[in-house]
mmCIF file of C-alpha atoms in Angstrom:
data_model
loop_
_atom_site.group_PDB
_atom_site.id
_atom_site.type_symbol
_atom_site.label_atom_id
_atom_site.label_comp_id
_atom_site.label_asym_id
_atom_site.label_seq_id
_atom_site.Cartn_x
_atom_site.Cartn_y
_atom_site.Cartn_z
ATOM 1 C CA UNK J 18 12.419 -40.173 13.647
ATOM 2 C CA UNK J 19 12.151 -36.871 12.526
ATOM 3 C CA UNK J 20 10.913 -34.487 15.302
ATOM 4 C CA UNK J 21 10.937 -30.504 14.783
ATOM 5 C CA UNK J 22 9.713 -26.989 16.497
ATOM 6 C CA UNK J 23 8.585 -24.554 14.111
ATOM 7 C CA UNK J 24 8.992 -21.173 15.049
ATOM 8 C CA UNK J 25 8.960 -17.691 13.074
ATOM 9 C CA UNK J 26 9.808 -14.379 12.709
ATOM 10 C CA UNK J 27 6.993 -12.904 14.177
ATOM 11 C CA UNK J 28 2.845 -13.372 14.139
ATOM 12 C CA UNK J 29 0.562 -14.380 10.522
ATOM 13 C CA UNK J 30 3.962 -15.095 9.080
ATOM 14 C CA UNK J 31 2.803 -18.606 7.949
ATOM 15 C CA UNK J 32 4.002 -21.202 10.814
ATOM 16 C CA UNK J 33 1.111 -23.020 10.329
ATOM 17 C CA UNK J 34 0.695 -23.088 6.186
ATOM 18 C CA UNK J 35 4.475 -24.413 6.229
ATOM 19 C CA UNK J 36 3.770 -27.004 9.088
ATOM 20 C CA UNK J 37 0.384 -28.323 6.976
ATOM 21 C CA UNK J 38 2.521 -28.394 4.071
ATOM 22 C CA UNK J 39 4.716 -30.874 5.444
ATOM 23 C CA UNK J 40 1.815 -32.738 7.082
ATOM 24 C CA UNK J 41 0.435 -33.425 3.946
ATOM 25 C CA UNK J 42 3.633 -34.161 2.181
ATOM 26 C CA UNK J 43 4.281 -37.069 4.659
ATOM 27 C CA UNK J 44 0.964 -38.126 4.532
ATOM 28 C CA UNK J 45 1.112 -38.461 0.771
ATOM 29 C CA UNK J 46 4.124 -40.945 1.240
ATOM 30 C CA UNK J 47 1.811 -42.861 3.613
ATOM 31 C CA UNK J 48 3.681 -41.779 6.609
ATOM 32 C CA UNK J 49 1.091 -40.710 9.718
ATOM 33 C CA UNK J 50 3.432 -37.644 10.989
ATOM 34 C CA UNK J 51 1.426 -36.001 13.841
ATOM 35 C CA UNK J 52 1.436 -32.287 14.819
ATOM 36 C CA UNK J 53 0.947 -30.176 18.011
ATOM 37 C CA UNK J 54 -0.081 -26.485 18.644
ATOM 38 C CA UNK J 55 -0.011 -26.381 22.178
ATOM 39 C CA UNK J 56 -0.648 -22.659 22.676
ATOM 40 C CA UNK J 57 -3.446 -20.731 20.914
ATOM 41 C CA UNK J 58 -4.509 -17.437 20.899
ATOM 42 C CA UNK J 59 -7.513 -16.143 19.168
ATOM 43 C CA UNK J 60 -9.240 -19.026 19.311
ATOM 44 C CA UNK J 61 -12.917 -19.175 18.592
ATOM 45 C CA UNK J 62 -14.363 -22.474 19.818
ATOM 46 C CA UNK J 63 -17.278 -22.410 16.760
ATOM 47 C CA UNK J 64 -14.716 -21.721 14.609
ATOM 48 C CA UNK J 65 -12.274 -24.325 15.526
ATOM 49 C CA UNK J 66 -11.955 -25.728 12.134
ATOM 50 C CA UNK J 67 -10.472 -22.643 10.656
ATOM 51 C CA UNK J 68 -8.469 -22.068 13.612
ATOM 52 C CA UNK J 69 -4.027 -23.232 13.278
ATOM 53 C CA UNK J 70 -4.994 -26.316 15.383
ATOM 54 C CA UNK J 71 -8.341 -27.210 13.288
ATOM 55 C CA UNK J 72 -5.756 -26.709 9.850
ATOM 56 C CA UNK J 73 -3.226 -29.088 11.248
ATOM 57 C CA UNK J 74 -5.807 -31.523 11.963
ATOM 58 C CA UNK J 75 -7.285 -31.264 8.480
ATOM 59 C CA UNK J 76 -3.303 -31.888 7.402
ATOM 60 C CA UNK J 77 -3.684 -35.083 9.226
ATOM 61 C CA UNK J 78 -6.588 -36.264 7.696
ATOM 62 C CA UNK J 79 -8.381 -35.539 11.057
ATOM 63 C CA UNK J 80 -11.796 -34.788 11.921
ATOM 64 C CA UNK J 81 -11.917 -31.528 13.470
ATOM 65 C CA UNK J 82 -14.204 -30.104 16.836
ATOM 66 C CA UNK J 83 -13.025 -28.064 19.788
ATOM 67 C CA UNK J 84 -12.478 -31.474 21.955
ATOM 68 C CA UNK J 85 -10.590 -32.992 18.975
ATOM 69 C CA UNK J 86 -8.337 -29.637 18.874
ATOM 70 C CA UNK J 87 -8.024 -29.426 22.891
ATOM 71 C CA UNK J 88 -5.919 -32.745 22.237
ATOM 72 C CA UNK J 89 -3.252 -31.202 20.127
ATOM 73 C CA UNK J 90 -3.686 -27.519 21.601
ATOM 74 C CA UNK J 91 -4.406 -27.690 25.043
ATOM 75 C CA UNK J 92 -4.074 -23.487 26.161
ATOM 76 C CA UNK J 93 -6.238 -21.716 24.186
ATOM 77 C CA UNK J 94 -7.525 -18.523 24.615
ATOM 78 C CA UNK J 95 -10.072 -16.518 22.314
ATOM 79 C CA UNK J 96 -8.336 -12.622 22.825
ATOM 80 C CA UNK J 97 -5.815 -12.208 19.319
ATOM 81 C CA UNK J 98 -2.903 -11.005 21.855
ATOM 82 C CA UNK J 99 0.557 -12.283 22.810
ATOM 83 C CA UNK J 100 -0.048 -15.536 25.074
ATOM 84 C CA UNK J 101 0.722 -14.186 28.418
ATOM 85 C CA UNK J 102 -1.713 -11.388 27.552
ATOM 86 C CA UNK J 103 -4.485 -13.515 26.200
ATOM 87 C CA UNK J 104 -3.862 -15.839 28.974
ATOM 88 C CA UNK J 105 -4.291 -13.099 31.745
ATOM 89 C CA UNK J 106 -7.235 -11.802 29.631
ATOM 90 C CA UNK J 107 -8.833 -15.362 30.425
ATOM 91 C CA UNK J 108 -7.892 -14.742 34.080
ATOM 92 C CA UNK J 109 -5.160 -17.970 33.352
ATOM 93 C CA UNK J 110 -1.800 -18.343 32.991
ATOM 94 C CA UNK J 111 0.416 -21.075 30.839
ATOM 95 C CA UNK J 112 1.954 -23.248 33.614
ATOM 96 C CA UNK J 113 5.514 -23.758 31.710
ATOM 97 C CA UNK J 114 6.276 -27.001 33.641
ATOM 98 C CA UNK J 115 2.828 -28.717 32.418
ATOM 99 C CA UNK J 116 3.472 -27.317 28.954
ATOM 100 C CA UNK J 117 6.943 -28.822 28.484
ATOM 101 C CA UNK J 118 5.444 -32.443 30.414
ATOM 102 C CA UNK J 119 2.970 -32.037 27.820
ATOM 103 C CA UNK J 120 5.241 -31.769 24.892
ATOM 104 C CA UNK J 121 7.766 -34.364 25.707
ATOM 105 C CA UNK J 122 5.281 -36.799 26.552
ATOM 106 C CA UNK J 123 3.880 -36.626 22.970
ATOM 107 C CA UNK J 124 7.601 -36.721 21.862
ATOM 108 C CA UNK J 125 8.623 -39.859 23.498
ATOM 109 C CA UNK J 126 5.475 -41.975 22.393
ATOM 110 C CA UNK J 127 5.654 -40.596 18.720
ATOM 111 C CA UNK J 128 7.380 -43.026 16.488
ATOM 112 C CA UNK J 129 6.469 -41.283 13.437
ATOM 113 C CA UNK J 130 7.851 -37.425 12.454
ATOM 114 C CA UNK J 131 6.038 -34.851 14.837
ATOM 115 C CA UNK J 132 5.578 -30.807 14.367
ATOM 116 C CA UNK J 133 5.540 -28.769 17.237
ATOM 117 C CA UNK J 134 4.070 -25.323 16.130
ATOM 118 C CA UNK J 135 5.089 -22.130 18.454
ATOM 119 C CA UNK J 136 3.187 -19.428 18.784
ATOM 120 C CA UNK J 137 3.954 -16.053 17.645
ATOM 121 C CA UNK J 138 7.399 -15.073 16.993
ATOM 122 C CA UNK J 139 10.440 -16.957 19.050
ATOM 123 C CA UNK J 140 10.963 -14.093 21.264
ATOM 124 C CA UNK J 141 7.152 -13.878 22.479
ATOM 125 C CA UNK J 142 6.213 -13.858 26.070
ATOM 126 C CA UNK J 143 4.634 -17.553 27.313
ATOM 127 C CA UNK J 144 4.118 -15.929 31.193
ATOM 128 C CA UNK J 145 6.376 -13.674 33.324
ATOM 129 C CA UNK J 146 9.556 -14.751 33.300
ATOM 130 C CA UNK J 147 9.416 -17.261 29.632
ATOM 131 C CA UNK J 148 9.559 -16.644 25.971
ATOM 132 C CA UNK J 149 8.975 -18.799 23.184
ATOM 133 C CA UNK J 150 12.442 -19.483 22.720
ATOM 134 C CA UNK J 151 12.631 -20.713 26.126
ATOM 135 C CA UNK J 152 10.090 -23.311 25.507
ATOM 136 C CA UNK J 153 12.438 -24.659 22.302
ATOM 137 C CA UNK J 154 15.785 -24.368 24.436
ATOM 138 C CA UNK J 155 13.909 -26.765 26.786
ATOM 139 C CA UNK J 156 12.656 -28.958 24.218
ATOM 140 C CA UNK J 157 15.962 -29.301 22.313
ATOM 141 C CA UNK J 158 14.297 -29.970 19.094
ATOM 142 C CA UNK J 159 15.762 -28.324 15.890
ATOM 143 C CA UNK J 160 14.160 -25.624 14.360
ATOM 144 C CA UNK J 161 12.762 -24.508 11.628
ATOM 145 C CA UNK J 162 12.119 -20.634 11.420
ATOM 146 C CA UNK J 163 9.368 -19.070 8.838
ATOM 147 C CA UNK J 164 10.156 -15.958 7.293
ATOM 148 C CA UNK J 165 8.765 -13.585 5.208
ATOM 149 C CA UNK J 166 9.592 -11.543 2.245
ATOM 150 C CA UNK J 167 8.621 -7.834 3.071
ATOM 151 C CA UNK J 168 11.167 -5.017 4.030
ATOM 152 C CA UNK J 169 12.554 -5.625 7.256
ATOM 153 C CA UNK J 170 12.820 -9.623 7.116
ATOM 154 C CA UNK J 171 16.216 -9.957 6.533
ATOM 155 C CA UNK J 172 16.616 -7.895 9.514
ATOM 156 C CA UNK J 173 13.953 -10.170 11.439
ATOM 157 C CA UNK J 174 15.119 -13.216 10.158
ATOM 158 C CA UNK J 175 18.606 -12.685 11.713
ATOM 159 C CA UNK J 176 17.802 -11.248 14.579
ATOM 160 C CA UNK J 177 15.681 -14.360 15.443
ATOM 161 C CA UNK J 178 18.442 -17.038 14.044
ATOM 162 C CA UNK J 179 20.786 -15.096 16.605
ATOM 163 C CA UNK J 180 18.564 -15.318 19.295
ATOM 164 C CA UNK J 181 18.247 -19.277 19.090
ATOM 165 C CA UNK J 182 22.024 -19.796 18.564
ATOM 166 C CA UNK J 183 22.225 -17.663 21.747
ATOM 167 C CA UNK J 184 20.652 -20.546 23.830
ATOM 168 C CA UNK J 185 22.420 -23.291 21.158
ATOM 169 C CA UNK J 186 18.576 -24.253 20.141
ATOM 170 C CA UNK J 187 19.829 -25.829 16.455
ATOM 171 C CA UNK J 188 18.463 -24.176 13.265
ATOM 172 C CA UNK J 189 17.481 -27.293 10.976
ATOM 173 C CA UNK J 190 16.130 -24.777 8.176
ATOM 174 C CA UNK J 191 14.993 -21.283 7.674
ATOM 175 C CA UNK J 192 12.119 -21.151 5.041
ATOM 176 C CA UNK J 193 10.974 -17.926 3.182
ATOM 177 C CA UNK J 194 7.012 -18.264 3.117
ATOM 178 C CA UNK J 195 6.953 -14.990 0.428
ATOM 179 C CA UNK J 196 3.418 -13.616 0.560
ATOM 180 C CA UNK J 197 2.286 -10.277 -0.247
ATOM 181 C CA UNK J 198 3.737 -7.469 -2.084
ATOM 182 C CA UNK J 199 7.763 -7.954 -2.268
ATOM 183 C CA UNK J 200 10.133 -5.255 -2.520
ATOM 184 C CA UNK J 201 12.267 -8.023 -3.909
ATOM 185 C CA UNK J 202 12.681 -11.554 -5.535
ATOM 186 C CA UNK J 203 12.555 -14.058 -2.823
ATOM 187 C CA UNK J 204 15.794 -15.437 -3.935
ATOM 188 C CA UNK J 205 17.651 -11.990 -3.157
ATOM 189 C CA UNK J 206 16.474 -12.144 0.175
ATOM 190 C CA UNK J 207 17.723 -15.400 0.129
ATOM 191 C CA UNK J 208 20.797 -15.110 -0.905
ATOM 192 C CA UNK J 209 21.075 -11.760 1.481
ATOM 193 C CA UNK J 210 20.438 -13.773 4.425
ATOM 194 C CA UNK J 211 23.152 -16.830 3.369
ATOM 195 C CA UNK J 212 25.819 -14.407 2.842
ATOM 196 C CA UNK J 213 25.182 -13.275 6.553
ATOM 197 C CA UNK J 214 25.641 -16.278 8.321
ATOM 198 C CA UNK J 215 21.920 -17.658 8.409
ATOM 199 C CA UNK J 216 22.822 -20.808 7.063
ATOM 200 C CA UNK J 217 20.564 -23.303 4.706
ATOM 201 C CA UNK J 218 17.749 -21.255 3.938
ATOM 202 C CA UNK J 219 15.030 -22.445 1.107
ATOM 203 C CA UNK J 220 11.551 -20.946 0.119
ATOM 204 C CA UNK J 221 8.169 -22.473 0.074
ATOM 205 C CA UNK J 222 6.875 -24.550 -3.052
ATOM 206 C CA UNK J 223 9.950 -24.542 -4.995
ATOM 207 C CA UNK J 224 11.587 -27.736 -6.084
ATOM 208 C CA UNK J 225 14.596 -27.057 -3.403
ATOM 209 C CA UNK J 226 12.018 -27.214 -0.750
ATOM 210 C CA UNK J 227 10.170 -30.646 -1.872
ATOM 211 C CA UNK J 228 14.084 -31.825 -2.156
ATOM 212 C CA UNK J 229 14.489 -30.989 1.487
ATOM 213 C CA UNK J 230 11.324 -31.783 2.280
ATOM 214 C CA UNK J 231 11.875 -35.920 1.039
ATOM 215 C CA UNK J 232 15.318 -35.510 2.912
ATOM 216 C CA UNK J 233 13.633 -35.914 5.988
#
């Protein structure tokens, strides 16, 4: 049973695009994988359908409404800020212990692959005194980290690969998502980030990807 956290190298880098990507890949092989985006921020209740949530639904095959998405993303909060932020904004907080009780209970009563979409980059502040990356440390799910392709990923991209092995969370793939203008071909930055220790690295759409992708 395949179960992984998705995670990236920092906000709109395309967590969600990869995550419906592979939705829709397993749902084309008839398998019913099932996602979760437990923290939101941003979120505009009349515009839940185009919200990450409302995409992963449509990935699904789901209908989508704001009680539909409260199911799958349970802290949302309409100000476009880091969680703790938004969440104070909303005079709330993210209660960590309900939000890993609410993950794992999905985990244990999935039987088919489940996504568990971050939010933000991995080093992004859930309250006080947790990050992201605490979250996945607590989870122990492998993860899979989106980059991009501007100037300063490679730097990004390693910085957050060394802070997961920092707290042993496993890396099962980073994926270049390379939108935008490029300062150079996604396979340089690639290859860049392989021969400094990131490990297996692929990029979006490409046949290596949909390889990986049916490994699964």
């Amino acid at each position: 049973m395949t179960q992984l956290f998705i995670t990236g190298t920092g906000t709109d880098i395309g967590k969600t695009h990869i995550a419906a990507a592979m939705l829709r890949h397993w749902r084309g092989q008839g398998i019913k994988a099932w996602a979760l985006k437990p923290v939101a921020s941003g979120y505009q209740p009349a515009r839940s359908a185009a919200s990450d949530a409302g995409t992963l639904l449509a990935a699904m095959g789901q209908m989508t409404s704001d009680a539909v998405v409260a199911k799958i993303s349970p802290w949302r909060f309409p100000d476009p800020l880091s969680p703790d932020m938004a969440a104070a904004r909303a005079g709330k907080t993210i209660p960590f212990d309900a939000l890993l009780a609410f993950c794992r209970t999905e985990m244990s009563q999935s039987a088919a692959p489940l996504l568990i979409e971050g939010v933000g980059g991995a080093m992004v502040p859930l309250d006080d005194r947790h990050t992201v990356r605490d979250w996945m440390a607590e989870l122990g799910l492998p993860a899979i980290i989106v980059a991009g392709g501007y100037l300063g990923a490679i730097s990004h991209t390693l910085c957050t690969i060394e802070a997961l092995r920092a707290r042993n969370i496993p890396i099962a793939m980073v994926v270049l998502n390379p939108i935008g203008d490029l300062p150079v071909p996604p396979a340089e930055t690639m290859a860049a980030l392989i021969r400094h220790g990131a490990g297996p690295v692929t990029i979006f759409d490409t046949q290596d990807w949909r390889d990986w992708l049916v490994s699964l």
